[in-house]
Amino acid sequence: MGNLVKDFLLKRKKRILILLYFIVFTVFFYLIEHVWIAGHYHVLDTPLDHAIPFIPAFVLPYYFWFAYHVWALLPLFIDDDPGEYYRTAFALFSGMTVFIIVSIIFPNTQTLRPAHLGKDIFSKMIGAIYSADTPTNIMPSIHVYNALIANTAICRRAKKYHRAWESALSVFCCVMIILATLFIKQHTLYDLLGAAPMYIVFYYLFFKKFRLPGFLKE
């Protein structure tokens, strides 16, 4: 059994190595949030953003975003065909890189967060998010962009295996995650609009035109 697992992981070592990008992204995200403090931030919230209600329970789909990546990537990691795994990973990483670049050249922020949070469990969960993630550098929304890419990957695989229920469930989760960014006052409508064209471009590049380079073949 141990040899089977070892052989399985060795065959997929390239798939494991590219996941190191998540560490690179986390380092740069920390730097733009806490070290490279801009002298001026462009405020993105609009009157419509302020009119959207604050609904603490939506913190649940917001947190589910992290598990959503696992749902999208893990089955592709296990599959013998590496193509879908790499196109999904590269699409995720490309959007995350654009986010870092935009945050550096166009520092942005929002002023939507409530002054006081309740004492219920949902509000405490939101407080944890607010503490770890400042209201700066929010556009384009990686929460929205990555959710769209994850949904694309899940739906493509579900179609391949004729699992319409999985596609429907994924679309529902994706919509809830996107709404959550607004209802817990973490993002503005501009952040969502910024994620949309980025998704369209990288969807075309990686899910329509991408061909697996020879050095990534297994």
PDB file of C-alpha atoms in Angstrom:
ATOM      1  CA  MET A   1       0.000   0.000   0.000  1.00  0.00           C
ATOM      2  CA  GLY A   2       2.852   2.363   0.901  1.00  0.00           C
ATOM      3  CA  ASN A   3       4.544   1.762  -2.443  1.00  0.00           C
ATOM      4  CA  LEU A   4       1.305   2.432  -4.290  1.00  0.00           C
ATOM      5  CA  VAL A   5       0.901   5.796  -2.569  1.00  0.00           C
ATOM      6  CA  LYS A   6       4.550   6.643  -3.176  1.00  0.00           C
ATOM      7  CA  ASP A   7       4.298   5.783  -6.865  1.00  0.00           C
ATOM      8  CA  PHE A   8       1.058   7.749  -7.141  1.00  0.00           C
ATOM      9  CA  LEU A   9       2.625  10.879  -5.636  1.00  0.00           C
ATOM     10  CA  LEU A  10       5.874  10.552  -7.593  1.00  0.00           C
ATOM     11  CA  LYS A  11       3.929  10.393 -10.825  1.00  0.00           C
ATOM     12  CA  ARG A  12       2.201  13.629  -9.811  1.00  0.00           C
ATOM     13  CA  LYS A  13       5.218  15.477  -8.421  1.00  0.00           C
ATOM     14  CA  LYS A  14       4.876  18.231 -11.018  1.00  0.00           C
ATOM     15  CA  ARG A  15       1.262  18.741 -10.016  1.00  0.00           C
ATOM     16  CA  ILE A  16       2.357  19.077  -6.392  1.00  0.00           C
ATOM     17  CA  LEU A  17       5.202  21.477  -7.172  1.00  0.00           C
ATOM     18  CA  ILE A  18       3.040  24.027  -8.977  1.00  0.00           C
ATOM     19  CA  LEU A  19       0.905  24.313  -5.838  1.00  0.00           C
ATOM     20  CA  LEU A  20       3.861  26.138  -4.290  1.00  0.00           C
ATOM     21  CA  TYR A  21       2.465  29.171  -6.074  1.00  0.00           C
ATOM     22  CA  PHE A  22      -0.099  29.441  -3.286  1.00  0.00           C
ATOM     23  CA  ILE A  23       2.804  30.153  -0.917  1.00  0.00           C
ATOM     24  CA  VAL A  24       4.236  32.770  -3.289  1.00  0.00           C
ATOM     25  CA  PHE A  25       0.836  34.434  -3.562  1.00  0.00           C
ATOM     26  CA  THR A  26       0.352  34.406   0.213  1.00  0.00           C
ATOM     27  CA  VAL A  27       3.709  36.146   0.709  1.00  0.00           C
ATOM     28  CA  PHE A  28       2.879  38.878  -1.802  1.00  0.00           C
ATOM     29  CA  PHE A  29      -0.636  39.233  -0.386  1.00  0.00           C
ATOM     30  CA  TYR A  30       0.831  39.802   3.077  1.00  0.00           C
ATOM     31  CA  LEU A  31       3.282  42.352   1.693  1.00  0.00           C
ATOM     32  CA  ILE A  32       0.655  44.456  -0.084  1.00  0.00           C
ATOM     33  CA  GLU A  33      -1.652  44.249   2.933  1.00  0.00           C
ATOM     34  CA  HIS A  34       0.789  44.961   5.742  1.00  0.00           C
ATOM     35  CA  VAL A  35       4.167  46.112   4.408  1.00  0.00           C
ATOM     36  CA  TRP A  36       3.820  48.001   1.130  1.00  0.00           C
ATOM     37  CA  ILE A  37       1.323  50.524   2.487  1.00  0.00           C
ATOM     38  CA  ALA A  38       0.268  52.950  -0.221  1.00  0.00           C
ATOM     39  CA  GLY A  39       0.137  56.670   0.422  1.00  0.00           C
ATOM     40  CA  HIS A  40      -3.262  56.916  -1.243  1.00  0.00           C
ATOM     41  CA  TYR A  41      -6.044  54.389  -1.862  1.00  0.00           C
ATOM     42  CA  HIS A  42      -8.833  54.746  -4.398  1.00  0.00           C
ATOM     43  CA  VAL A  43     -12.184  54.271  -2.632  1.00  0.00           C
ATOM     44  CA  LEU A  44     -14.390  51.957  -4.704  1.00  0.00           C
ATOM     45  CA  ASP A  45     -17.676  51.749  -2.809  1.00  0.00           C
ATOM     46  CA  THR A  46     -20.781  53.345  -4.291  1.00  0.00           C
ATOM     47  CA  PRO A  47     -24.190  54.310  -2.858  1.00  0.00           C
ATOM     48  CA  LEU A  48     -25.527  51.003  -4.166  1.00  0.00           C
ATOM     49  CA  ASP A  49     -22.903  49.115  -2.154  1.00  0.00           C
ATOM     50  CA  HIS A  50     -24.030  50.939   0.977  1.00  0.00           C
ATOM     51  CA  ALA A  51     -27.644  50.004   0.214  1.00  0.00           C
ATOM     52  CA  ILE A  52     -26.837  46.271   0.175  1.00  0.00           C
ATOM     53  CA  PRO A  53     -27.775  44.814   3.578  1.00  0.00           C
ATOM     54  CA  PHE A  54     -25.217  43.363   5.949  1.00  0.00           C
ATOM     55  CA  ILE A  55     -26.136  39.686   6.495  1.00  0.00           C
ATOM     56  CA  PRO A  56     -23.670  37.938   8.848  1.00  0.00           C
ATOM     57  CA  ALA A  57     -24.895  34.407   8.002  1.00  0.00           C
ATOM     58  CA  PHE A  58     -23.354  34.788   4.553  1.00  0.00           C
ATOM     59  CA  VAL A  59     -19.982  34.328   6.205  1.00  0.00           C
ATOM     60  CA  LEU A  60     -20.580  30.583   5.816  1.00  0.00           C
ATOM     61  CA  PRO A  61     -20.378  30.506   2.001  1.00  0.00           C
ATOM     62  CA  TYR A  62     -17.538  33.034   2.237  1.00  0.00           C
ATOM     63  CA  TYR A  63     -15.510  30.550   4.296  1.00  0.00           C
ATOM     64  CA  PHE A  64     -16.623  27.672   2.071  1.00  0.00           C
ATOM     65  CA  TRP A  65     -14.574  29.299  -0.712  1.00  0.00           C
ATOM     66  CA  PHE A  66     -11.456  27.648   0.710  1.00  0.00           C
ATOM     67  CA  ALA A  67     -12.998  24.160   0.517  1.00  0.00           C
ATOM     68  CA  TYR A  68     -14.312  25.013  -2.951  1.00  0.00           C
ATOM     69  CA  HIS A  69     -10.723  25.005  -4.249  1.00  0.00           C
ATOM     70  CA  VAL A  70     -10.264  21.486  -2.891  1.00  0.00           C
ATOM     71  CA  TRP A  71     -13.488  20.343  -4.536  1.00  0.00           C
ATOM     72  CA  ALA A  72     -12.238  21.723  -7.853  1.00  0.00           C
ATOM     73  CA  LEU A  73      -8.607  20.609  -7.737  1.00  0.00           C
ATOM     74  CA  LEU A  74      -8.480  17.347  -5.775  1.00  0.00           C
ATOM     75  CA  PRO A  75     -10.432  15.167  -8.261  1.00  0.00           C
ATOM     76  CA  LEU A  76      -8.322  16.618 -11.086  1.00  0.00           C
ATOM     77  CA  PHE A  77      -5.166  15.864  -9.124  1.00  0.00           C
ATOM     78  CA  ILE A  78      -6.265  12.239  -8.759  1.00  0.00           C
ATOM     79  CA  ASP A  79      -7.280  11.812 -12.408  1.00  0.00           C
ATOM     80  CA  ASP A  80      -4.747  10.195 -14.750  1.00  0.00           C
ATOM     81  CA  ASP A  81      -5.206  12.921 -17.379  1.00  0.00           C
ATOM     82  CA  PRO A  82      -3.266  16.003 -16.183  1.00  0.00           C
ATOM     83  CA  GLY A  83      -4.708  18.431 -18.731  1.00  0.00           C
ATOM     84  CA  GLU A  84      -7.722  19.657 -16.761  1.00  0.00           C
ATOM     85  CA  TYR A  85      -5.688  19.952 -13.579  1.00  0.00           C
ATOM     86  CA  TYR A  86      -3.080  22.209 -15.172  1.00  0.00           C
ATOM     87  CA  ARG A  87      -5.535  24.384 -17.075  1.00  0.00           C
ATOM     88  CA  THR A  88      -7.467  24.976 -13.838  1.00  0.00           C
ATOM     89  CA  ALA A  89      -4.338  25.669 -11.777  1.00  0.00           C
ATOM     90  CA  PHE A  90      -2.887  28.035 -14.382  1.00  0.00           C
ATOM     91  CA  ALA A  91      -6.196  29.882 -14.680  1.00  0.00           C
ATOM     92  CA  LEU A  92      -6.327  30.333 -10.889  1.00  0.00           C
ATOM     93  CA  PHE A  93      -2.713  31.455 -10.662  1.00  0.00           C
ATOM     94  CA  SER A  94      -2.986  33.872 -13.591  1.00  0.00           C
ATOM     95  CA  GLY A  95      -5.906  35.711 -12.000  1.00  0.00           C
ATOM     96  CA  MET A  96      -4.162  35.817  -8.632  1.00  0.00           C
ATOM     97  CA  THR A  97      -1.065  37.303 -10.279  1.00  0.00           C
ATOM     98  CA  VAL A  98      -3.122  39.990 -11.999  1.00  0.00           C
ATOM     99  CA  PHE A  99      -4.687  40.812  -8.634  1.00  0.00           C
ATOM    100  CA  ILE A 100      -1.253  41.394  -7.077  1.00  0.00           C
ATOM    101  CA  ILE A 101      -0.166  43.611  -9.987  1.00  0.00           C
ATOM    102  CA  VAL A 102      -3.373  45.679  -9.887  1.00  0.00           C
ATOM    103  CA  SER A 103      -3.065  46.083  -6.116  1.00  0.00           C
ATOM    104  CA  ILE A 104       0.462  47.483  -6.513  1.00  0.00           C
ATOM    105  CA  ILE A 105      -0.244  49.921  -9.357  1.00  0.00           C
ATOM    106  CA  PHE A 106      -3.821  50.837  -8.350  1.00  0.00           C
ATOM    107  CA  PRO A 107      -4.153  50.670  -4.530  1.00  0.00           C
ATOM    108  CA  ASN A 108      -7.830  50.501  -3.679  1.00  0.00           C
ATOM    109  CA  THR A 109     -10.076  50.241  -0.659  1.00  0.00           C
ATOM    110  CA  GLN A 110     -13.661  50.343   0.589  1.00  0.00           C
ATOM    111  CA  THR A 111     -15.457  51.872   3.590  1.00  0.00           C
ATOM    112  CA  LEU A 112     -18.359  49.452   3.904  1.00  0.00           C
ATOM    113  CA  ARG A 113     -17.537  47.510   7.055  1.00  0.00           C
ATOM    114  CA  PRO A 114     -19.921  48.089   9.975  1.00  0.00           C
ATOM    115  CA  ALA A 115     -18.490  50.019  12.921  1.00  0.00           C
ATOM    116  CA  HIS A 116     -19.673  47.380  15.380  1.00  0.00           C
ATOM    117  CA  LEU A 117     -20.251  43.635  15.043  1.00  0.00           C
ATOM    118  CA  GLY A 118     -22.678  41.535  17.028  1.00  0.00           C
ATOM    119  CA  LYS A 119     -21.765  38.818  19.487  1.00  0.00           C
ATOM    120  CA  ASP A 120     -23.320  35.926  17.543  1.00  0.00           C
ATOM    121  CA  ILE A 121     -21.123  33.232  16.013  1.00  0.00           C
ATOM    122  CA  PHE A 122     -21.482  34.592  12.472  1.00  0.00           C
ATOM    123  CA  SER A 123     -20.369  38.066  13.517  1.00  0.00           C
ATOM    124  CA  LYS A 124     -17.390  36.595  15.350  1.00  0.00           C
ATOM    125  CA  MET A 125     -16.420  34.702  12.195  1.00  0.00           C
ATOM    126  CA  ILE A 126     -16.640  37.944  10.212  1.00  0.00           C
ATOM    127  CA  GLY A 127     -14.529  39.657  12.850  1.00  0.00           C
ATOM    128  CA  ALA A 128     -11.833  37.054  12.289  1.00  0.00           C
ATOM    129  CA  ILE A 129     -11.882  37.815   8.550  1.00  0.00           C
ATOM    130  CA  TYR A 130     -11.731  41.560   9.165  1.00  0.00           C
ATOM    131  CA  SER A 131      -8.745  41.100  11.474  1.00  0.00           C
ATOM    132  CA  ALA A 132      -6.791  38.979   8.993  1.00  0.00           C
ATOM    133  CA  ASP A 133      -7.760  40.830   5.816  1.00  0.00           C
ATOM    134  CA  THR A 134      -7.799  44.634   5.647  1.00  0.00           C
ATOM    135  CA  PRO A 135     -10.388  46.461   3.494  1.00  0.00           C
ATOM    136  CA  THR A 136      -7.627  47.437   1.060  1.00  0.00           C
ATOM    137  CA  ASN A 137      -6.606  45.862  -2.252  1.00  0.00           C
ATOM    138  CA  ILE A 138      -9.963  44.314  -3.031  1.00  0.00           C
ATOM    139  CA  MET A 139     -10.312  44.763  -6.792  1.00  0.00           C
ATOM    140  CA  PRO A 140     -10.509  42.544  -8.794  1.00  0.00           C
ATOM    141  CA  SER A 141     -12.050  40.177  -6.270  1.00  0.00           C
ATOM    142  CA  ILE A 142     -10.041  36.971  -6.077  1.00  0.00           C
ATOM    143  CA  HIS A 143     -12.870  35.476  -4.038  1.00  0.00           C
ATOM    144  CA  VAL A 144     -15.165  35.974  -7.026  1.00  0.00           C
ATOM    145  CA  TYR A 145     -12.639  35.135  -9.736  1.00  0.00           C
ATOM    146  CA  ASN A 146     -11.411  31.919  -8.145  1.00  0.00           C
ATOM    147  CA  ALA A 147     -14.988  30.843  -7.439  1.00  0.00           C
ATOM    148  CA  LEU A 148     -15.811  31.241 -11.139  1.00  0.00           C
ATOM    149  CA  ILE A 149     -12.753  29.231 -12.181  1.00  0.00           C
ATOM    150  CA  ALA A 150     -13.470  26.526  -9.602  1.00  0.00           C
ATOM    151  CA  ASN A 151     -17.075  26.309 -10.807  1.00  0.00           C
ATOM    152  CA  THR A 152     -15.873  25.983 -14.407  1.00  0.00           C
ATOM    153  CA  ALA A 153     -13.538  23.127 -13.495  1.00  0.00           C
ATOM    154  CA  ILE A 154     -16.188  21.308 -11.456  1.00  0.00           C
ATOM    155  CA  CYS A 155     -18.845  21.664 -14.132  1.00  0.00           C
ATOM    156  CA  ARG A 156     -16.518  20.488 -16.899  1.00  0.00           C
ATOM    157  CA  ARG A 157     -15.626  17.366 -14.946  1.00  0.00           C
ATOM    158  CA  ALA A 158     -19.250  16.794 -13.927  1.00  0.00           C
ATOM    159  CA  LYS A 159     -20.293  16.968 -17.587  1.00  0.00           C
ATOM    160  CA  LYS A 160     -17.595  14.448 -18.493  1.00  0.00           C
ATOM    161  CA  TYR A 161     -18.988  11.966 -15.951  1.00  0.00           C
ATOM    162  CA  HIS A 162     -22.664  12.863 -16.588  1.00  0.00           C
ATOM    163  CA  ARG A 163     -23.278  14.272 -13.100  1.00  0.00           C
ATOM    164  CA  ALA A 164     -25.750  17.077 -13.689  1.00  0.00           C
ATOM    165  CA  TRP A 165     -26.475  17.273  -9.958  1.00  0.00           C
ATOM    166  CA  GLU A 166     -22.845  18.180  -9.257  1.00  0.00           C
ATOM    167  CA  SER A 167     -22.909  20.987 -11.798  1.00  0.00           C
ATOM    168  CA  ALA A 168     -26.123  22.371 -10.293  1.00  0.00           C
ATOM    169  CA  LEU A 169     -24.693  22.180  -6.775  1.00  0.00           C
ATOM    170  CA  SER A 170     -21.490  23.890  -7.863  1.00  0.00           C
ATOM    171  CA  VAL A 171     -23.338  26.730  -9.586  1.00  0.00           C
ATOM    172  CA  PHE A 172     -25.392  27.259  -6.422  1.00  0.00           C
ATOM    173  CA  CYS A 173     -22.243  27.347  -4.268  1.00  0.00           C
ATOM    174  CA  CYS A 174     -20.536  29.724  -6.676  1.00  0.00           C
ATOM    175  CA  VAL A 175     -23.458  32.163  -6.615  1.00  0.00           C
ATOM    176  CA  MET A 176     -23.624  32.033  -2.819  1.00  0.00           C
ATOM    177  CA  ILE A 177     -19.892  32.721  -2.515  1.00  0.00           C
ATOM    178  CA  ILE A 178     -20.157  35.726  -4.827  1.00  0.00           C
ATOM    179  CA  LEU A 179     -23.156  37.109  -2.939  1.00  0.00           C
ATOM    180  CA  ALA A 180     -21.326  36.546   0.337  1.00  0.00           C
ATOM    181  CA  THR A 181     -18.580  38.973  -0.669  1.00  0.00           C
ATOM    182  CA  LEU A 182     -21.229  41.711  -0.821  1.00  0.00           C
ATOM    183  CA  PHE A 183     -23.417  40.737   2.137  1.00  0.00           C
ATOM    184  CA  ILE A 184     -20.561  40.574   4.641  1.00  0.00           C
ATOM    185  CA  LYS A 185     -19.221  43.898   3.315  1.00  0.00           C
ATOM    186  CA  GLN A 186     -15.920  42.469   2.153  1.00  0.00           C
ATOM    187  CA  HIS A 187     -16.129  43.608  -1.485  1.00  0.00           C
ATOM    188  CA  THR A 188     -17.817  46.190  -3.671  1.00  0.00           C
ATOM    189  CA  LEU A 189     -19.688  45.827  -6.924  1.00  0.00           C
ATOM    190  CA  TYR A 190     -16.643  47.212  -8.731  1.00  0.00           C
ATOM    191  CA  ASP A 191     -14.617  44.300  -7.359  1.00  0.00           C
ATOM    192  CA  LEU A 192     -17.091  41.866  -8.891  1.00  0.00           C
ATOM    193  CA  LEU A 193     -17.114  43.745 -12.186  1.00  0.00           C
ATOM    194  CA  GLY A 194     -13.325  43.716 -12.194  1.00  0.00           C
ATOM    195  CA  ALA A 195     -13.258  39.944 -11.778  1.00  0.00           C
ATOM    196  CA  ALA A 196     -15.674  39.339 -14.675  1.00  0.00           C
ATOM    197  CA  PRO A 197     -13.491  40.407 -17.665  1.00  0.00           C
ATOM    198  CA  MET A 198     -10.479  38.716 -16.088  1.00  0.00           C
ATOM    199  CA  TYR A 199     -12.482  35.494 -15.914  1.00  0.00           C
ATOM    200  CA  ILE A 200     -13.583  35.800 -19.544  1.00  0.00           C
ATOM    201  CA  VAL A 201     -10.008  36.306 -20.778  1.00  0.00           C
ATOM    202  CA  PHE A 202      -8.479  33.469 -18.790  1.00  0.00           C
ATOM    203  CA  TYR A 203     -11.407  31.153 -19.475  1.00  0.00           C
ATOM    204  CA  TYR A 204     -10.723  31.604 -23.188  1.00  0.00           C
ATOM    205  CA  LEU A 205      -6.968  31.175 -22.806  1.00  0.00           C
ATOM    206  CA  PHE A 206      -6.979  28.138 -20.542  1.00  0.00           C
ATOM    207  CA  PHE A 207     -10.274  26.335 -21.122  1.00  0.00           C
ATOM    208  CA  LYS A 208     -10.536  26.946 -24.859  1.00  0.00           C
ATOM    209  CA  LYS A 209      -7.017  27.414 -26.244  1.00  0.00           C
ATOM    210  CA  PHE A 210      -4.692  25.732 -23.740  1.00  0.00           C
ATOM    211  CA  ARG A 211      -2.588  22.815 -24.931  1.00  0.00           C
ATOM    212  CA  LEU A 212      -0.522  20.882 -22.408  1.00  0.00           C
ATOM    213  CA  PRO A 213       3.210  21.582 -23.017  1.00  0.00           C
ATOM    214  CA  GLY A 214       5.459  18.596 -23.392  1.00  0.00           C
ATOM    215  CA  PHE A 215       7.381  19.139 -20.143  1.00  0.00           C
ATOM    216  CA  LEU A 216       4.168  18.764 -18.122  1.00  0.00           C
ATOM    217  CA  LYS A 217       3.050  15.510 -19.704  1.00  0.00           C
ATOM    218  CA  GLU A 218       3.185  12.421 -17.494  1.00  0.00           C
TER     219      GLU A 218
END
